[in-house]
Amino acid sequence: MRHRVWRFSGLHTKSETLRARKDSRKRCRWVTGADPDYVLYHDREWGRPVHDDRLLFEMLTLEGAQAGLSWLTILRKRANYQKAFAGFDPGKVARFDAARQSRLLLNAGIVRNRLKIASTVTNARAFLAVQREFGSFDRYLWAFVDGQPVRNRARSGAALPARTDLSDRISKDLKKRGFRFVGSTIIYAYLQAVGVVNDHMRGCFLYSAR
């Protein structure tokens, strides 16, 4: 079964902005009263199980790009990232040569960090290797949780962890396979983003829906 993928571009219409501002439904603490971009990302994407390899690669790239920055900064650059990195097709990104990577350093629409750009290409090659070994990156990733999301059931006022034993294990294995910018904290945020870990808090209107 092919799962429907909703891609949040970091852009929204005026009507969506107005709805997000007026929407009084109770949400996770980190998004309450936040920028409409954050609200829409939380409502439409965060914590939803992802099984599409291209989107799994996209989110891995964006989480690595976020290191040292705010997630809102990355959300607002997401459409630019999609264009700069060939729609996050790992097969195409894996073929980016030194000249193309250098040109990306001139692209003001993305984070112009040489190490992060180079790591995206390195990770694309490692991603393809995982696909060859396991049939898909989806199969590799979800095997760590036996195909079922981990549901933490955190209370509304509780602080979410920055890392867990699960993120430690996955981070260690990814590093062994040649991935970069995949420290445990980055990987835990990634697991939350792609729904391997469900961290919607009790009281959030999406808590019972996931």
mmCIF file of C-alpha atoms in Angstrom:
data_model
loop_
_atom_site.group_PDB
_atom_site.id
_atom_site.type_symbol
_atom_site.label_atom_id
_atom_site.label_comp_id
_atom_site.label_asym_id
_atom_site.label_seq_id
_atom_site.Cartn_x
_atom_site.Cartn_y
_atom_site.Cartn_z
ATOM 1 C CA MET A 1 0.000 0.000 0.000
ATOM 2 C CA ARG A 2 1.373 3.404 -0.937
ATOM 3 C CA HIS A 3 0.929 5.962 1.826
ATOM 4 C CA ARG A 4 -0.292 9.453 1.022
ATOM 5 C CA VAL A 5 2.403 12.012 1.708
ATOM 6 C CA TRP A 6 1.580 15.602 2.517
ATOM 7 C CA ARG A 7 4.531 17.890 1.923
ATOM 8 C CA PHE A 8 4.590 21.060 3.964
ATOM 9 C CA SER A 9 6.431 23.670 1.922
ATOM 10 C CA GLY A 10 6.752 26.270 4.649
ATOM 11 C CA LEU A 11 4.314 28.507 2.746
ATOM 12 C CA HIS A 12 0.609 28.910 3.312
ATOM 13 C CA THR A 13 -2.246 30.973 1.997
ATOM 14 C CA LYS A 14 -3.727 33.987 3.745
ATOM 15 C CA SER A 15 -6.866 31.994 4.579
ATOM 16 C CA GLU A 16 -4.797 29.215 6.132
ATOM 17 C CA THR A 17 -2.957 31.772 8.236
ATOM 18 C CA LEU A 18 -6.221 33.261 9.481
ATOM 19 C CA ARG A 19 -7.641 29.842 10.296
ATOM 20 C CA ALA A 20 -4.494 28.858 12.187
ATOM 21 C CA ARG A 21 -4.634 32.036 14.261
ATOM 22 C CA LYS A 22 -8.321 31.605 15.096
ATOM 23 C CA ASP A 23 -8.152 27.871 15.733
ATOM 24 C CA SER A 24 -8.529 27.370 19.476
ATOM 25 C CA ARG A 25 -8.088 23.596 19.596
ATOM 26 C CA LYS A 26 -5.699 22.425 22.285
ATOM 27 C CA ARG A 27 -2.285 21.417 20.991
ATOM 28 C CA CYS A 28 1.079 20.217 22.228
ATOM 29 C CA ARG A 29 2.731 22.761 24.482
ATOM 30 C CA TRP A 30 5.552 23.546 22.044
ATOM 31 C CA VAL A 31 3.117 24.751 19.380
ATOM 32 C CA THR A 32 0.587 26.633 21.524
ATOM 33 C CA GLY A 33 0.515 30.264 20.444
ATOM 34 C CA ALA A 34 3.235 29.617 17.878
ATOM 35 C CA ASP A 35 3.755 30.994 14.382
ATOM 36 C CA PRO A 36 1.148 29.689 11.876
ATOM 37 C CA ASP A 37 3.905 27.746 10.074
ATOM 38 C CA TYR A 38 4.540 25.800 13.259
ATOM 39 C CA VAL A 39 0.822 25.236 13.814
ATOM 40 C CA LEU A 40 0.257 23.882 10.311
ATOM 41 C CA TYR A 41 3.325 21.649 10.517
ATOM 42 C CA HIS A 42 2.135 20.244 13.854
ATOM 43 C CA ASP A 43 -1.417 19.700 12.641
ATOM 44 C CA ARG A 44 -0.673 18.202 9.239
ATOM 45 C CA GLU A 45 2.638 16.426 9.476
ATOM 46 C CA TRP A 46 4.454 16.102 12.825
ATOM 47 C CA GLY A 47 4.088 12.655 14.334
ATOM 48 C CA ARG A 48 2.325 11.097 11.353
ATOM 49 C CA PRO A 49 3.927 7.750 10.386
ATOM 50 C CA VAL A 50 5.931 8.159 7.172
ATOM 51 C CA HIS A 51 6.702 5.184 4.918
ATOM 52 C CA ASP A 52 7.730 7.026 1.776
ATOM 53 C CA ASP A 53 11.505 6.797 1.253
ATOM 54 C CA ARG A 54 11.781 10.143 -0.476
ATOM 55 C CA LEU A 55 10.088 11.937 2.416
ATOM 56 C CA LEU A 56 12.165 9.975 4.926
ATOM 57 C CA PHE A 57 15.292 11.258 3.169
ATOM 58 C CA GLU A 58 13.904 14.783 3.061
ATOM 59 C CA MET A 59 13.197 14.874 6.780
ATOM 60 C CA LEU A 60 16.592 13.375 7.608
ATOM 61 C CA THR A 61 18.220 16.137 5.561
ATOM 62 C CA LEU A 62 16.142 18.913 7.121
ATOM 63 C CA GLU A 63 16.723 17.698 10.663
ATOM 64 C CA GLY A 64 20.470 17.694 10.017
ATOM 65 C CA ALA A 65 20.251 21.164 8.491
ATOM 66 C CA GLN A 66 18.519 22.407 11.626
ATOM 67 C CA ALA A 67 21.508 21.686 13.886
ATOM 68 C CA GLY A 68 22.260 24.928 15.722
ATOM 69 C CA LEU A 69 19.211 26.678 14.236
ATOM 70 C CA SER A 70 15.475 26.886 14.902
ATOM 71 C CA TRP A 71 13.068 24.500 13.225
ATOM 72 C CA LEU A 72 11.008 27.467 12.048
ATOM 73 C CA THR A 73 14.022 28.702 10.069
ATOM 74 C CA ILE A 74 14.195 25.357 8.281
ATOM 75 C CA LEU A 75 10.445 25.186 7.667
ATOM 76 C CA ARG A 76 10.573 28.531 5.910
ATOM 77 C CA LYS A 77 13.435 27.320 3.715
ATOM 78 C CA ARG A 78 11.875 23.956 2.953
ATOM 79 C CA ALA A 79 10.582 24.795 -0.507
ATOM 80 C CA ASN A 80 14.043 26.112 -1.400
ATOM 81 C CA TYR A 81 15.623 22.902 -0.134
ATOM 82 C CA GLN A 82 13.272 20.840 -2.272
ATOM 83 C CA LYS A 83 14.414 22.730 -5.372
ATOM 84 C CA ALA A 84 18.103 22.809 -4.442
ATOM 85 C CA PHE A 85 18.276 19.092 -3.694
ATOM 86 C CA ALA A 86 16.400 17.688 -6.691
ATOM 87 C CA GLY A 87 13.134 17.101 -4.863
ATOM 88 C CA PHE A 88 15.085 15.036 -2.325
ATOM 89 C CA ASP A 89 15.555 12.193 -4.763
ATOM 90 C CA PRO A 90 18.478 10.363 -3.078
ATOM 91 C CA GLY A 91 19.598 8.875 -6.403
ATOM 92 C CA LYS A 92 20.025 12.340 -7.897
ATOM 93 C CA VAL A 93 21.540 13.935 -4.787
ATOM 94 C CA ALA A 94 24.090 11.123 -4.533
ATOM 95 C CA ARG A 95 25.478 12.265 -7.903
ATOM 96 C CA PHE A 96 26.071 15.889 -6.852
ATOM 97 C CA ASP A 97 29.735 16.573 -7.616
ATOM 98 C CA ALA A 98 32.056 19.086 -5.950
ATOM 99 C CA ALA A 99 31.142 21.833 -8.441
ATOM 100 C CA ARG A 100 27.427 21.487 -7.762
ATOM 101 C CA GLN A 101 28.014 21.453 -4.014
ATOM 102 C CA SER A 102 30.056 24.636 -4.340
ATOM 103 C CA ARG A 103 27.217 26.309 -6.225
ATOM 104 C CA LEU A 104 24.858 25.425 -3.395
ATOM 105 C CA LEU A 105 27.023 27.523 -1.087
ATOM 106 C CA LEU A 106 25.825 30.531 -3.100
ATOM 107 C CA ASN A 107 22.150 29.620 -2.650
ATOM 108 C CA ALA A 108 20.695 32.032 -0.086
ATOM 109 C CA GLY A 109 17.520 29.949 0.094
ATOM 110 C CA ILE A 110 19.183 27.186 2.101
ATOM 111 C CA VAL A 111 21.591 27.005 5.036
ATOM 112 C CA ARG A 112 24.933 27.745 3.402
ATOM 113 C CA ASN A 113 27.076 25.473 5.500
ATOM 114 C CA ARG A 114 29.704 23.492 3.617
ATOM 115 C CA LEU A 115 29.646 20.545 6.022
ATOM 116 C CA LYS A 116 25.842 20.287 5.988
ATOM 117 C CA ILE A 117 25.695 20.426 2.205
ATOM 118 C CA ALA A 118 28.420 17.799 1.845
ATOM 119 C CA SER A 119 26.728 15.596 4.441
ATOM 120 C CA THR A 120 23.497 15.619 2.429
ATOM 121 C CA VAL A 121 25.338 14.123 -0.538
ATOM 122 C CA THR A 122 27.164 11.624 1.685
ATOM 123 C CA ASN A 123 23.885 10.679 3.340
ATOM 124 C CA ALA A 124 22.188 10.193 -0.020
ATOM 125 C CA ARG A 125 24.842 7.632 -0.948
ATOM 126 C CA ALA A 126 24.505 5.890 2.422
ATOM 127 C CA PHE A 127 20.714 6.012 2.043
ATOM 128 C CA LEU A 128 20.945 4.204 -1.302
ATOM 129 C CA ALA A 129 23.162 1.561 0.293
ATOM 130 C CA VAL A 130 20.519 0.959 2.973
ATOM 131 C CA GLN A 131 17.849 0.649 0.284
ATOM 132 C CA ARG A 132 19.931 -1.952 -1.534
ATOM 133 C CA GLU A 133 20.482 -3.941 1.660
ATOM 134 C CA PHE A 134 16.957 -3.801 3.114
ATOM 135 C CA GLY A 135 14.782 -3.143 0.060
ATOM 136 C CA SER A 136 13.827 0.303 1.361
ATOM 137 C CA PHE A 137 14.930 2.778 3.999
ATOM 138 C CA ASP A 138 11.407 2.531 5.380
ATOM 139 C CA ARG A 139 11.874 -1.162 6.098
ATOM 140 C CA TYR A 140 15.238 -0.511 7.761
ATOM 141 C CA LEU A 141 14.004 2.328 9.976
ATOM 142 C CA TRP A 142 10.721 0.849 11.123
ATOM 143 C CA ALA A 143 12.359 -2.484 11.981
ATOM 144 C CA PHE A 144 13.815 -0.756 15.052
ATOM 145 C CA VAL A 145 10.271 -0.525 16.461
ATOM 146 C CA ASP A 146 8.817 -3.669 14.889
ATOM 147 C CA GLY A 147 6.753 -1.546 12.545
ATOM 148 C CA GLN A 148 4.724 0.120 15.308
ATOM 149 C CA PRO A 149 5.104 3.730 16.526
ATOM 150 C CA VAL A 150 6.382 4.231 20.042
ATOM 151 C CA ARG A 151 3.748 6.163 21.976
ATOM 152 C CA ASN A 152 5.135 8.003 24.986
ATOM 153 C CA ARG A 153 1.856 9.440 26.324
ATOM 154 C CA ALA A 154 3.526 12.479 27.855
ATOM 155 C CA ARG A 155 1.415 14.807 29.965
ATOM 156 C CA SER A 156 0.816 18.326 28.653
ATOM 157 C CA GLY A 157 3.185 19.973 31.113
ATOM 158 C CA ALA A 158 5.953 17.391 30.800
ATOM 159 C CA ALA A 159 9.197 18.090 28.980
ATOM 160 C CA LEU A 160 9.913 15.839 26.021
ATOM 161 C CA PRO A 161 13.250 14.021 26.039
ATOM 162 C CA ALA A 162 16.066 15.208 23.799
ATOM 163 C CA ARG A 163 17.259 11.653 23.189
ATOM 164 C CA THR A 164 16.377 8.102 24.183
ATOM 165 C CA ASP A 165 17.878 4.621 24.072
ATOM 166 C CA LEU A 166 16.095 4.145 20.736
ATOM 167 C CA SER A 167 17.605 7.275 19.186
ATOM 168 C CA ASP A 168 20.999 6.281 20.587
ATOM 169 C CA ARG A 169 20.790 2.880 18.870
ATOM 170 C CA ILE A 170 19.634 4.255 15.538
ATOM 171 C CA SER A 171 22.178 7.077 15.614
ATOM 172 C CA LYS A 172 24.981 4.618 16.304
ATOM 173 C CA ASP A 173 23.901 2.345 13.463
ATOM 174 C CA LEU A 174 23.524 5.211 10.983
ATOM 175 C CA LYS A 175 26.989 6.508 11.822
ATOM 176 C CA LYS A 176 28.384 3.017 11.279
ATOM 177 C CA ARG A 177 26.788 3.061 7.832
ATOM 178 C CA GLY A 178 28.466 6.359 6.920
ATOM 179 C CA PHE A 179 25.707 8.874 7.674
ATOM 180 C CA ARG A 180 26.650 12.302 9.046
ATOM 181 C CA PHE A 181 24.772 14.879 11.142
ATOM 182 C CA VAL A 182 22.882 12.002 12.749
ATOM 183 C CA GLY A 183 23.674 12.469 16.437
ATOM 184 C CA SER A 184 21.164 11.047 18.900
ATOM 185 C CA THR A 185 19.431 14.396 19.527
ATOM 186 C CA ILE A 186 18.976 15.003 15.796
ATOM 187 C CA ILE A 187 17.719 11.459 15.318
ATOM 188 C CA TYR A 188 15.198 11.736 18.138
ATOM 189 C CA ALA A 189 13.738 14.859 16.508
ATOM 190 C CA TYR A 190 13.688 12.915 13.239
ATOM 191 C CA LEU A 191 11.829 9.985 14.811
ATOM 192 C CA GLN A 192 9.233 12.407 16.176
ATOM 193 C CA ALA A 193 8.874 14.119 12.807
ATOM 194 C CA VAL A 194 8.279 10.918 10.818
ATOM 195 C CA GLY A 195 6.035 9.301 13.404
ATOM 196 C CA VAL A 196 8.316 6.476 14.529
ATOM 197 C CA VAL A 197 7.857 8.098 17.927
ATOM 198 C CA ASN A 198 4.460 9.611 18.733
ATOM 199 C CA ASP A 199 5.043 12.475 21.143
ATOM 200 C CA HIS A 200 1.705 14.250 20.842
ATOM 201 C CA MET A 201 0.868 15.119 24.432
ATOM 202 C CA ARG A 202 -2.213 14.221 26.373
ATOM 203 C CA GLY A 203 -4.717 16.969 25.827
ATOM 204 C CA CYS A 204 -3.548 17.723 22.274
ATOM 205 C CA PHE A 205 -6.421 17.278 19.831
ATOM 206 C CA LEU A 206 -4.172 14.935 17.813
ATOM 207 C CA TYR A 207 -3.273 12.734 20.781
ATOM 208 C CA SER A 208 -6.141 10.293 20.353
ATOM 209 C CA ALA A 209 -6.034 10.512 16.566
ATOM 210 C CA ARG A 210 -2.576 8.937 16.268
#
